[in-house]
Coordinates of C-alpha atoms (C1' of nucleotides) in Angstrom, one line a residue:
Chain A
M10 CA 64.9 105.2 77.4
T11 CA 67.9 105.8 79.8
K12 CA 68.1 103.5 82.6
T13 CA 67.2 105.1 86.0
F14 CA 69.0 104.5 89.1
Y15 CA 67.7 105.5 92.5
I16 CA 70.1 105.1 95.4
T17 CA 69.2 106.1 99.2
T18 CA 71.1 106.9 102.4
P19 CA 69.1 106.4 105.4
I20 CA 67.6 109.6 106.6
Y21 CA 69.7 110.4 109.6
Y22 CA 68.1 110.8 113.2
V23 CA 68.5 114.4 114.4
N24 CA 69.0 113.5 118.2
G25 CA 72.7 113.9 117.7
A26 CA 75.3 115.7 115.5
P27 CA 76.7 114.3 112.4
H28 CA 79.9 112.1 112.6
L29 CA 82.1 109.7 111.0
G30 CA 79.5 106.8 110.5
H31 CA 77.1 109.3 108.9
A32 CA 79.7 110.5 106.5
Y33 CA 80.7 106.9 105.7
T34 CA 77.1 106.1 104.6
S35 CA 76.9 109.1 102.6
V36 CA 80.2 108.9 100.8
A37 CA 79.7 105.3 99.7
A38 CA 76.1 106.5 98.3
D39 CA 77.9 109.2 96.5
V40 CA 80.3 107.0 94.9
L41 CA 77.5 104.9 93.5
A42 CA 75.6 107.8 92.3
R43 CA 78.5 109.4 90.6
W44 CA 79.4 106.2 89.2
H45 CA 76.1 105.6 87.5
R46 CA 76.1 109.3 86.4
L47 CA 79.5 108.2 84.6
E48 CA 77.5 105.2 82.9
G49 CA 75.1 107.9 81.4
H50 CA 72.2 106.7 83.8
D51 CA 69.4 108.8 84.9
V52 CA 70.3 109.1 88.7
F53 CA 68.3 110.0 91.8
F54 CA 70.2 110.2 95.0
L55 CA 68.4 110.9 98.0
T56 CA 69.5 111.8 101.9
G57 CA 67.9 113.5 104.6
T58 CA 66.8 113.6 107.9
D59 CA 64.6 111.8 110.2
E60 CA 63.3 114.2 112.8
H61 CA 60.2 113.0 114.7
G62 CA 60.0 110.7 117.8
Q63 CA 60.4 110.9 121.5
K64 CA 63.9 111.1 121.3
V65 CA 64.1 114.3 119.4
E66 CA 61.3 115.7 121.5
A67 CA 63.2 115.1 124.6
A68 CA 66.4 116.7 123.1
A69 CA 64.7 119.8 122.0
K70 CA 63.3 119.9 125.5
L71 CA 66.7 119.7 126.9
A72 CA 67.9 122.4 124.6
G73 CA 64.9 124.7 125.5
I74 CA 63.6 125.2 122.2
P75 CA 60.7 124.0 120.2
P76 CA 61.1 120.6 118.6
Q77 CA 60.9 122.3 114.9
E78 CA 63.3 124.7 115.7
F79 CA 65.8 122.0 117.0
T80 CA 65.2 119.7 114.0
D81 CA 65.8 122.9 111.4
R82 CA 69.2 123.3 113.3
V83 CA 70.4 119.7 113.3
S84 CA 69.3 119.0 109.8
D85 CA 71.1 122.1 108.6
D86 CA 74.2 120.5 110.3
F87 CA 73.8 117.3 108.3
K88 CA 73.3 119.6 105.0
D89 CA 76.6 121.3 105.9
M90 CA 78.4 117.7 106.2
A91 CA 77.0 116.6 103.0
R92 CA 78.3 119.8 101.3
V93 CA 81.7 119.5 102.9
M94 CA 81.8 116.0 101.8
N95 CA 81.0 117.0 98.4
I96 CA 77.9 114.8 98.3
S97 CA 76.2 114.8 95.1
N98 CA 72.6 114.2 96.5
D99 CA 69.9 115.3 94.2
D100 CA 67.4 116.1 97.3
F101 CA 67.4 116.3 100.7
I102 CA 64.4 115.0 102.4
R103 CA 63.2 116.2 106.0
T104 CA 60.2 114.2 107.6
T105 CA 58.9 117.3 109.0
E106 CA 58.1 118.5 105.3
P107 CA 54.4 118.6 104.2
R108 CA 55.1 116.4 101.2
H109 CA 56.5 113.7 103.6
K110 CA 53.5 113.9 106.0
A111 CA 51.3 113.5 103.0
A112 CA 53.0 110.4 101.9
A113 CA 53.1 108.8 105.6
A114 CA 49.5 109.6 106.0
D115 CA 48.5 108.0 102.5
I116 CA 50.6 104.8 103.6
W117 CA 48.7 104.6 106.6
L118 CA 45.4 104.5 104.7
K119 CA 46.6 102.2 102.2
L120 CA 47.6 99.6 104.9
Q121 CA 44.2 100.4 106.6
E122 CA 42.2 99.9 103.6
N123 CA 44.1 96.6 103.0
G124 CA 43.3 95.3 106.0
F125 CA 46.9 95.3 107.8
I126 CA 46.0 97.6 110.5
Y127 CA 44.2 96.9 113.7
L128 CA 43.8 98.8 117.0
G129 CA 45.2 96.8 120.0
A130 CA 47.1 97.8 123.2
Y131 CA 50.8 98.1 123.6
E132 CA 52.0 96.8 127.2
G133 CA 55.3 97.6 128.8
W134 CA 57.4 99.1 131.8
Y135 CA 57.0 102.8 131.5
A136 CA 58.6 105.5 133.6
V137 CA 56.7 108.5 133.8
R138 CA 59.7 110.7 134.5
D139 CA 61.8 109.5 131.5
E140 CA 58.4 109.5 129.4
A141 CA 59.8 106.2 127.8
F142 CA 59.0 102.4 127.6
Y143 CA 61.8 99.9 128.8
D144 CA 62.2 96.3 128.3
E145 CA 62.0 94.1 131.3
D146 CA 65.8 93.4 131.2
E147 CA 66.3 97.1 131.1
T148 CA 64.7 97.5 134.6
E149 CA 65.2 95.9 138.1
K150 CA 63.4 95.2 141.0
K151 CA 64.3 96.8 144.1
P152 CA 64.1 95.0 147.6
D153 CA 61.0 97.1 148.6
G154 CA 59.2 95.8 145.7
T155 CA 59.0 98.6 143.5
R156 CA 60.7 98.3 139.9
I157 CA 63.0 101.0 138.4
A158 CA 64.7 101.6 135.1
T159 CA 68.2 100.4 135.4
S160 CA 69.6 103.1 133.4
S161 CA 67.8 106.2 134.7
G162 CA 66.8 104.9 138.2
A163 CA 63.1 106.3 137.6
T164 CA 60.4 104.2 138.7
V165 CA 58.5 102.2 136.3
E166 CA 55.0 100.8 136.0
W167 CA 53.2 98.4 133.8
V168 CA 51.3 100.3 131.3
V169 CA 48.9 99.4 128.7
E170 CA 48.2 101.9 126.2
P171 CA 45.9 101.8 122.9
S172 CA 48.2 101.2 120.0
Y173 CA 47.5 100.5 116.5
F174 CA 49.4 97.3 115.1
F175 CA 50.6 96.5 111.7
K176 CA 50.2 92.8 110.6
L177 CA 53.7 92.0 110.2
S178 CA 53.1 88.4 110.9
A179 CA 51.0 88.0 107.9
F180 CA 54.4 88.4 105.7
Q181 CA 56.7 86.0 107.2
D182 CA 56.4 83.5 104.2
K183 CA 56.3 86.1 101.5
L184 CA 59.4 87.8 103.0
L185 CA 61.2 84.4 103.0
E186 CA 60.2 84.0 99.4
L187 CA 61.5 87.2 98.7
Y188 CA 64.9 86.6 100.2
E189 CA 64.9 83.3 98.3
A190 CA 64.1 84.3 95.1
N191 CA 66.4 87.5 95.2
P192 CA 69.6 86.3 96.6
G193 CA 71.0 90.0 96.4
F194 CA 68.2 91.5 98.1
I195 CA 70.3 91.7 101.4
G196 CA 73.6 92.4 101.5
P197 CA 76.4 91.5 102.4
Q198 CA 75.8 87.7 102.7
A199 CA 76.2 87.3 106.6
K200 CA 73.4 89.9 107.0
R201 CA 71.2 87.9 104.8
N202 CA 71.9 85.0 106.8
E203 CA 70.8 86.8 109.9
I204 CA 67.6 88.3 108.7
T205 CA 66.5 85.1 107.3
S206 CA 67.1 83.3 110.5
F207 CA 65.4 85.9 112.5
V208 CA 62.3 85.8 110.1
K209 CA 62.2 82.1 110.1
S210 CA 62.1 82.4 114.1
G211 CA 58.7 83.9 113.7
L212 CA 57.4 87.5 113.1
R213 CA 55.3 89.3 115.7
D214 CA 52.8 92.2 115.0
L215 CA 54.3 95.4 115.1
S216 CA 53.0 98.3 117.2
I217 CA 53.1 101.4 114.9
S218 CA 51.4 104.0 116.9
R219 CA 52.2 105.9 120.2
T220 CA 50.1 107.9 122.4
S221 CA 52.9 108.9 125.0
F222 CA 54.3 111.6 123.2
S223 CA 53.1 114.1 120.3
W224 CA 56.2 114.9 118.5
G225 CA 55.0 112.9 115.2
I226 CA 52.8 112.6 112.2
P227 CA 49.2 112.1 113.4
V228 CA 47.4 109.0 112.7
P229 CA 45.0 109.8 110.2
G230 CA 41.4 109.5 111.9
D231 CA 42.8 109.2 115.4
E232 CA 44.9 112.0 116.0
K233 CA 45.5 110.9 119.8
H234 CA 48.0 108.9 118.2
V235 CA 51.2 109.6 116.4
M236 CA 53.0 107.2 114.2
Y237 CA 55.7 105.1 115.2
V238 CA 58.8 106.7 113.9
W239 CA 60.1 103.8 111.9
L240 CA 56.8 103.7 109.9
D241 CA 57.3 107.4 109.3
A242 CA 61.0 107.2 108.4
L243 CA 60.9 104.5 105.9
V244 CA 58.1 106.2 103.9
N245 CA 60.8 108.7 103.1
Y246 CA 61.9 106.8 100.3
L247 CA 58.8 107.1 98.5
S248 CA 57.9 110.6 99.7
A249 CA 60.8 112.2 97.7
C250 CA 59.5 110.1 94.7
G251 CA 56.4 112.1 94.8
Y252 CA 54.4 109.3 96.4
P253 CA 51.5 109.3 96.6
D254 CA 51.4 110.5 92.9
L255 CA 53.9 108.5 91.4
S256 CA 53.1 109.7 87.9
G257 CA 55.2 112.8 88.4
P258 CA 58.7 113.5 87.4
R259 CA 60.3 111.5 90.2
G260 CA 57.9 108.6 89.9
K261 CA 60.0 106.7 87.5
Y262 CA 62.9 106.4 90.2
W263 CA 60.6 103.9 92.5
P264 CA 61.4 101.4 93.2
A265 CA 65.0 102.2 94.7
N266 CA 68.0 100.4 93.3
V267 CA 69.8 100.4 96.4
H268 CA 69.2 101.3 100.0
L269 CA 72.3 102.0 101.9
V270 CA 72.1 101.3 105.5
G271 CA 74.3 101.0 108.7
K272 CA 74.2 97.3 110.0
E273 CA 72.1 98.5 113.1
I274 CA 69.2 99.3 110.8
I275 CA 69.3 96.5 108.4
R276 CA 66.3 94.6 109.9
F277 CA 64.0 97.6 109.4
H278 CA 64.9 98.0 105.7
A279 CA 65.0 94.2 104.8
V280 CA 61.9 93.0 107.0
I281 CA 59.5 95.7 107.8
W282 CA 60.0 97.9 104.9
P283 CA 59.2 95.3 102.3
A284 CA 56.3 94.1 104.4
I285 CA 54.9 97.4 104.4
L286 CA 55.3 97.9 100.6
M287 CA 53.8 94.4 100.0
A288 CA 50.9 95.5 102.3
A289 CA 50.4 98.8 100.3
N290 CA 50.8 96.9 97.1
L291 CA 54.1 98.8 95.8
P292 CA 57.1 97.3 94.1
L293 CA 59.9 96.6 96.2
P294 CA 63.5 98.0 96.2
A295 CA 66.2 95.6 94.6
R296 CA 68.5 95.9 97.2
V297 CA 69.3 96.6 100.8
F298 CA 73.0 96.7 101.8
S299 CA 74.4 97.1 105.0
H300 CA 77.8 98.5 106.1
G301 CA 79.7 98.0 109.1
W302 CA 80.8 100.4 112.0
W303 CA 84.0 102.3 112.4
T304 CA 86.0 102.4 115.7
V305 CA 88.3 105.0 116.3
E306 CA 92.0 104.4 117.3
G307 CA 90.7 101.0 118.3
E308 CA 88.0 102.1 120.6
K309 CA 84.1 102.4 119.9
M310 CA 83.0 105.9 119.1
S311 CA 80.9 107.1 122.1
K312 CA 80.2 110.4 123.8
S313 CA 81.7 109.3 127.2
V314 CA 84.9 108.3 125.5
G315 CA 84.8 111.6 123.8
N316 CA 86.0 110.1 120.8
V317 CA 83.0 110.9 118.3
T318 CA 84.7 112.1 115.4
D319 CA 83.4 114.8 113.1
V320 CA 84.5 114.2 109.8
R321 CA 84.8 117.8 109.0
E322 CA 87.8 118.0 111.4
L323 CA 89.6 115.3 109.5
V324 CA 88.8 116.8 106.0
A325 CA 90.3 120.3 107.2
E326 CA 93.3 118.5 108.3
F327 CA 94.0 115.9 105.6
G328 CA 91.9 116.7 102.5
L329 CA 88.6 116.0 101.4
D330 CA 89.4 113.1 98.7
Q331 CA 92.1 111.8 100.8
V332 CA 89.5 110.9 103.6
R333 CA 87.0 109.5 101.0
Y334 CA 89.5 107.4 99.7
F335 CA 90.5 106.1 103.0
L336 CA 86.9 105.2 104.1
L337 CA 86.3 103.3 100.7
R338 CA 89.9 101.7 100.4
E339 CA 90.9 100.7 104.1
V340 CA 88.0 98.1 104.9
P341 CA 85.9 96.0 102.5
F342 CA 82.3 97.4 102.5
G343 CA 80.1 95.5 104.7
N344 CA 82.8 94.8 107.4
D345 CA 83.5 97.0 110.4
G346 CA 86.9 98.9 110.2
D347 CA 89.1 101.1 112.6
F348 CA 89.8 104.5 111.6
S349 CA 93.3 105.7 112.9
R350 CA 95.7 108.5 112.0
R351 CA 98.4 106.1 111.6
A352 CA 96.5 104.0 108.7
L353 CA 95.0 107.3 107.1
I354 CA 98.6 108.8 106.6
G355 CA 99.7 105.5 105.5
R356 CA 97.2 105.3 102.9
I357 CA 97.5 108.9 101.9
N358 CA 101.2 108.6 101.6
S359 CA 101.8 105.3 100.0
D360 CA 98.7 105.0 97.9
L361 CA 97.9 108.7 96.9
A362 CA 101.0 110.6 97.4
N363 CA 103.8 107.8 96.3
G364 CA 101.2 106.0 94.0
L365 CA 98.6 108.0 92.1
G366 CA 99.9 111.3 92.7
N367 CA 103.8 110.7 91.8
L368 CA 102.8 108.7 88.7
A369 CA 100.9 111.6 87.5
Q370 CA 103.6 114.2 88.5
R371 CA 106.5 112.3 86.8
T372 CA 104.5 111.9 83.6
L373 CA 103.1 115.2 83.4
S374 CA 105.9 117.3 84.5
F375 CA 108.0 115.4 82.0
I376 CA 105.8 116.0 79.4
N377 CA 106.0 119.6 80.3
K378 CA 109.6 120.1 80.3
N379 CA 110.8 117.8 77.5
A380 CA 107.6 117.2 75.0
G381 CA 106.5 120.4 74.4
A382 CA 103.6 120.4 77.0
V383 CA 101.3 118.8 74.6
V384 CA 99.7 115.1 74.6
P385 CA 102.9 113.6 72.5
P386 CA 102.3 111.8 69.0
K387 CA 101.5 108.3 69.7
G388 CA 103.9 107.0 66.8
R389 CA 104.4 103.1 66.4
L390 CA 103.4 101.3 69.3
Q391 CA 105.5 98.4 70.6
E392 CA 104.6 95.2 72.6
A393 CA 105.0 96.8 76.0
D394 CA 102.8 99.6 75.1
L395 CA 99.9 97.4 74.0
V396 CA 99.9 95.3 77.1
L397 CA 99.7 98.3 79.2
L398 CA 96.7 99.9 77.0
E399 CA 95.1 96.5 77.1
Q400 CA 95.1 96.6 80.9
C401 CA 93.3 100.1 80.7
S402 CA 90.8 99.1 78.3
Q403 CA 89.7 96.2 80.9
L404 CA 89.7 98.5 83.6
P405 CA 86.4 99.8 83.3
E406 CA 84.6 96.4 83.2
K407 CA 86.6 95.5 86.1
V408 CA 85.5 98.6 88.2
R409 CA 82.1 98.2 87.1
G410 CA 81.9 94.7 88.4
A411 CA 83.5 95.6 91.8
I412 CA 80.9 98.5 92.3
G413 CA 78.1 96.4 91.3
R414 CA 79.0 94.3 94.2
L415 CA 79.3 97.2 96.2
A416 CA 82.8 96.0 96.6
F417 CA 84.7 99.5 96.8
H418 CA 88.1 98.3 98.0
E419 CA 88.0 95.7 95.1
A420 CA 87.6 98.6 92.6
L421 CA 90.2 100.7 94.2
D422 CA 92.4 97.6 94.4
E423 CA 92.1 97.0 90.4
I424 CA 92.8 100.8 89.9
W425 CA 95.8 100.4 91.9
R426 CA 97.1 97.5 90.0
L427 CA 97.1 99.3 87.0
I428 CA 98.9 102.5 88.7
R429 CA 101.8 100.0 89.7
A430 CA 101.7 98.5 86.2
A431 CA 102.4 102.1 84.8
D432 CA 105.2 102.6 87.4
G433 CA 106.9 99.5 86.3
Y434 CA 106.2 100.6 82.5
I435 CA 107.8 104.0 82.8
D436 CA 110.9 102.6 84.8
R437 CA 111.4 99.9 82.2
E438 CA 111.0 102.4 79.0
A439 CA 113.0 105.2 80.9
P440 CA 111.8 107.9 78.8
W441 CA 114.6 110.2 80.5
S442 CA 117.1 108.1 78.6
L443 CA 115.1 108.1 75.4
R444 CA 115.0 111.7 75.4
K445 CA 118.7 111.7 74.2
T446 CA 118.3 108.7 72.0
D447 CA 115.3 108.3 70.5
T448 CA 112.6 111.2 71.0
A449 CA 110.0 109.4 68.6
R450 CA 110.0 106.3 71.2
M451 CA 110.0 108.7 74.2
N452 CA 106.7 110.3 72.8
S453 CA 105.1 107.0 72.4
V454 CA 105.8 106.0 76.0
L455 CA 104.7 109.4 77.0
Y456 CA 101.5 109.1 75.1
V457 CA 100.8 105.5 76.4
L458 CA 101.0 107.1 80.1
C459 CA 98.9 109.8 79.4
A460 CA 96.2 107.3 78.2
T461 CA 96.7 105.3 81.1
L462 CA 96.2 108.3 83.5
R463 CA 93.2 109.3 81.4
S464 CA 91.8 105.7 82.0
I465 CA 92.4 105.8 85.8
G466 CA 91.3 109.3 86.2
V467 CA 88.1 108.6 84.7
V468 CA 86.9 105.5 86.6
L469 CA 88.4 107.3 89.7
Q470 CA 86.2 110.4 89.5
P471 CA 83.3 108.9 91.9
F472 CA 85.7 108.3 94.5
M473 CA 87.9 111.5 94.5
P474 CA 85.8 114.0 92.4
E475 CA 88.1 117.0 93.3
Q476 CA 91.6 116.0 93.0
V477 CA 90.9 113.5 89.8
G478 CA 89.1 116.5 88.3
R479 CA 92.5 118.3 88.5
L480 CA 94.0 115.4 87.0
L481 CA 91.9 115.2 84.2
D482 CA 92.5 118.9 83.6
Y483 CA 96.2 118.3 83.6
L484 CA 95.5 115.8 81.0
G485 CA 93.6 118.1 78.8
V486 CA 90.4 116.0 79.1
G487 CA 87.6 118.1 78.1
D488 CA 83.9 118.5 79.4
D489 CA 82.8 115.1 78.5
R490 CA 84.4 112.9 81.1
S491 CA 81.8 109.8 81.4
L492 CA 83.0 106.4 80.8
T493 CA 82.0 106.5 77.0
I494 CA 85.4 108.6 76.3
L495 CA 87.3 105.9 77.1
D496 CA 86.1 104.1 73.9
S497 CA 88.0 106.6 71.8
A498 CA 91.8 106.8 71.5
L499 CA 93.4 109.9 73.1
A500 CA 94.0 112.4 70.9
E501 CA 97.2 113.8 70.2
G502 CA 98.6 117.3 70.3
I503 CA 96.4 118.9 73.1
L504 CA 98.0 121.3 74.8
L505 CA 98.7 120.5 78.5
P506 CA 98.6 123.0 81.7
A507 CA 101.5 122.9 84.0
P508 CA 101.0 120.3 86.5
A509 CA 101.1 120.5 90.3
G510 CA 100.9 118.0 92.9
L511 CA 97.8 116.1 93.4
F512 CA 98.2 114.6 97.0
P513 CA 100.7 116.3 99.3
R514 CA 102.8 113.7 101.5
I515 CA 102.0 114.0 104.9
V516 CA 104.8 114.6 107.1
E517 CA 104.1 113.9 110.8
E518 CA 106.2 115.6 113.4
Q519 CA 108.2 113.3 115.3
K520 CA 106.9 112.9 118.8
N521 CA 109.9 112.3 120.8
A522 CA 108.6 109.2 122.1
D523 CA 112.0 108.5 123.7
R524 CA 111.8 110.4 126.8
Chain B
rG26 C1' 71.1 78.6 125.6
rG27 C1' 69.9 78.6 120.0
rC28 C1' 71.6 80.2 115.0
rG29 C1' 75.8 82.2 112.2
rG30 C1' 80.7 84.2 111.3
rC31 C1' 85.9 84.5 112.2
rG32 C1' 91.0 82.8 113.5
rU33 C1' 96.4 82.5 107.1
rA34 C1' 103.7 86.5 107.0
rG35 C1' 105.0 92.2 112.0
rC36 C1' 100.2 94.7 110.4
rU37 C1' 95.5 94.8 107.1
rC38 C1' 93.5 90.7 104.6
rA39 C1' 92.8 87.2 99.7
rG40 C1' 93.0 82.2 98.8
rU41 C1' 87.2 76.3 99.7
rG42 C1' 91.0 69.6 97.8
rG43 C1' 96.4 69.4 94.0
rU44 C1' 103.8 72.8 94.8
rA45 C1' 101.2 78.8 100.7
rG46 C1' 99.6 84.5 98.4
rA47 C1' 98.7 90.4 97.9
rG48 C1' 99.6 95.3 99.8
rC49 C1' 101.9 98.0 103.6
rA50 C1' 106.0 97.3 106.8
rG51 C1' 111.7 95.2 107.2
rG52 C1' 116.4 93.9 104.0
rA53 C1' 120.0 94.2 99.6
rG54 C1' 120.5 96.4 94.6
rA55 C1' 119.2 99.6 90.3
rA56 C1' 117.7 103.8 88.5
rU57 C1' 117.2 109.7 88.8
rC58 C1' 111.8 111.5 85.0
rA59 C1' 109.0 112.5 89.7
rU60 C1' 106.0 114.8 96.0
rA61 C1' 113.7 111.0 98.4
rA62 C1' 108.6 109.2 95.1
rU63 C1' 109.8 104.6 91.6
rC64 C1' 111.7 99.7 89.9
rU65 C1' 113.9 94.8 90.7
rC66 C1' 115.4 90.9 94.0
rU67 C1' 114.4 89.4 99.1
rU68 C1' 113.6 88.1 104.8
rG69 C1' 109.2 86.4 107.0
rG70 C1' 103.8 81.7 107.9
rU71 C1' 104.5 74.1 111.8
rC72 C1' 97.4 78.6 107.5
rG73 C1' 94.3 78.7 116.3
rG74 C1' 95.2 73.2 119.0
rA75 C1' 94.0 68.0 118.2
rG76 C1' 92.1 63.9 115.7
rG77 C1' 89.9 61.9 111.0
rU78 C1' 88.6 61.4 105.6
rU79 C1' 91.6 61.4 101.1
rC80 C1' 96.9 59.7 96.7
rA81 C1' 96.6 64.6 98.0
rA82 C1' 93.4 69.4 103.2
rA83 C1' 94.3 76.3 104.9
rU84 C1' 90.7 74.2 102.0
rC85 C1' 86.0 68.4 103.8
rC86 C1' 84.3 66.0 108.9
rU87 C1' 84.7 65.9 114.5
rU88 C1' 86.2 68.2 118.7
rC89 C1' 88.5 71.8 121.9
rC90 C1' 90.4 77.0 122.6
rG91 C1' 89.8 82.2 121.5
rC92 C1' 87.1 86.4 119.3
rC93 C1' 82.6 88.4 117.4
rG94 C1' 77.5 89.0 115.3
rC95 C1' 72.0 88.0 115.6
rU96 C1' 68.4 86.2 119.1
rA97 C1' 62.2 92.4 117.4
rC98 C1' 59.2 97.6 118.4
rC99 C1' 62.7 102.7 122.5
rA100 C1' 67.1 103.6 115.4

RNA sequence: GGCGGCGUAGCUCAGUGGUAGAGCAGGAGAAUCAUAAUCUCUUGGUCGGAGGUUCAAAUCCUUCCGCCGCUACCA
């Protein structure tokens, strides 16, 4: 039976437009999904949008349209971003879809049946004007004794509203056991420590319904309440598998292998979500991995600064694969990073244009001009050839290891090590000299270079599907481009098309800095 | 305040007890197949400060300085 691999991005909240951060999560998940497909696994890759809650209700009101129309619009924008980024998701779930509402209602009933839901009261500082609750430290007392919300200035009052609660406190020990028994459950390590100490500090029950607004999934049996958005949202990972009927075609994918999330929502995925699943007697995902945030030119992305970056503009200017490469190469996955034009251009020029692109071009165009435009005959290999080919044969395992740890930057670093080795090889062997003295040897060298480029291309496909696809075309690689083709030697004599540059060098116009 | 992390070459970082490393940037040379890309050599660091343990410390301990994260329900 084929191994299944289920990977998710968070469902993106539709109260704002998609930006660089969303694209980052999706690209990382896409690389994982594509890698596992190369491995021959049965992959299910899910993304989508989270569309309920007070903020969405408010945003729709501001836009002057009904919430459903609003969410349709923003959800389409996220779909468009996925298309532009060449994200290979197998499904796109929306929490306003009937299949999801049914799943969420069923989970609620399961939690209730199992005795983990009770009716209590949610208390807090409520601003009628904002229709929102505030924490005490988000409010301040005015001289006349009334209390206002610091951010909006609206008067707040202490409100007690009935609310259903989830007995999260019952799962404290079980969660700690989970983290203990599965060190890889939360990644990276630093987040695991944070979450562990958070859980150790004591868990309170979680308010999971609201009566103060209505844009949500109704609580089964008590329709004055709508479900708390996070309970609603987390269930999406099950909804897409066909839950509550896990005997259907998608049921085999649950539990998920990886939930990729931004660091701001790790807690919901590493604490609340497993607790809910435990309470519903469902199997737990294998791993929750959180990545960092991007600043842009050293500054935090924010609407007020006006630097919220729509990745689609970057793609239009620099190319899709270039942006995908940068996102995963520049920063160790899990860390924060900075996105700057200068760093992006530096990566494109030194790694892609001068590195991979130039290696491919100098090899392929030489073959095109001097070796009959076919994969040259291998001939008798020498020590230097075998050394390089040995590095090729080790590459998939090295990349597999790095990707298994979600260390995308290390995977790319391994690949570039081989690119540099191949550049050294071509210089030392100098096929341009051999052309005049020993064409058999020249052919051997070119053959080894083709084989090297094939290895590099195959493992690089998940990162840069488009340009690397072209590279494999230029190398005459057929339809099967999975990792298994690297187990067989490259066939000689295949006709090769005329190559063209893969990654154009970026030349920035000199902005006359000197006055 | 409590818990945790970080501070290593101009930049981004690797390196957890045994002669300071990589990539990029800088310098010199070589080569000319190639997107003037490539290759070789090379400049550059009192490993945040101070003290301690040890035959030996970037690596362990103490303390100080600086930066950052977490410290729950509104993503």
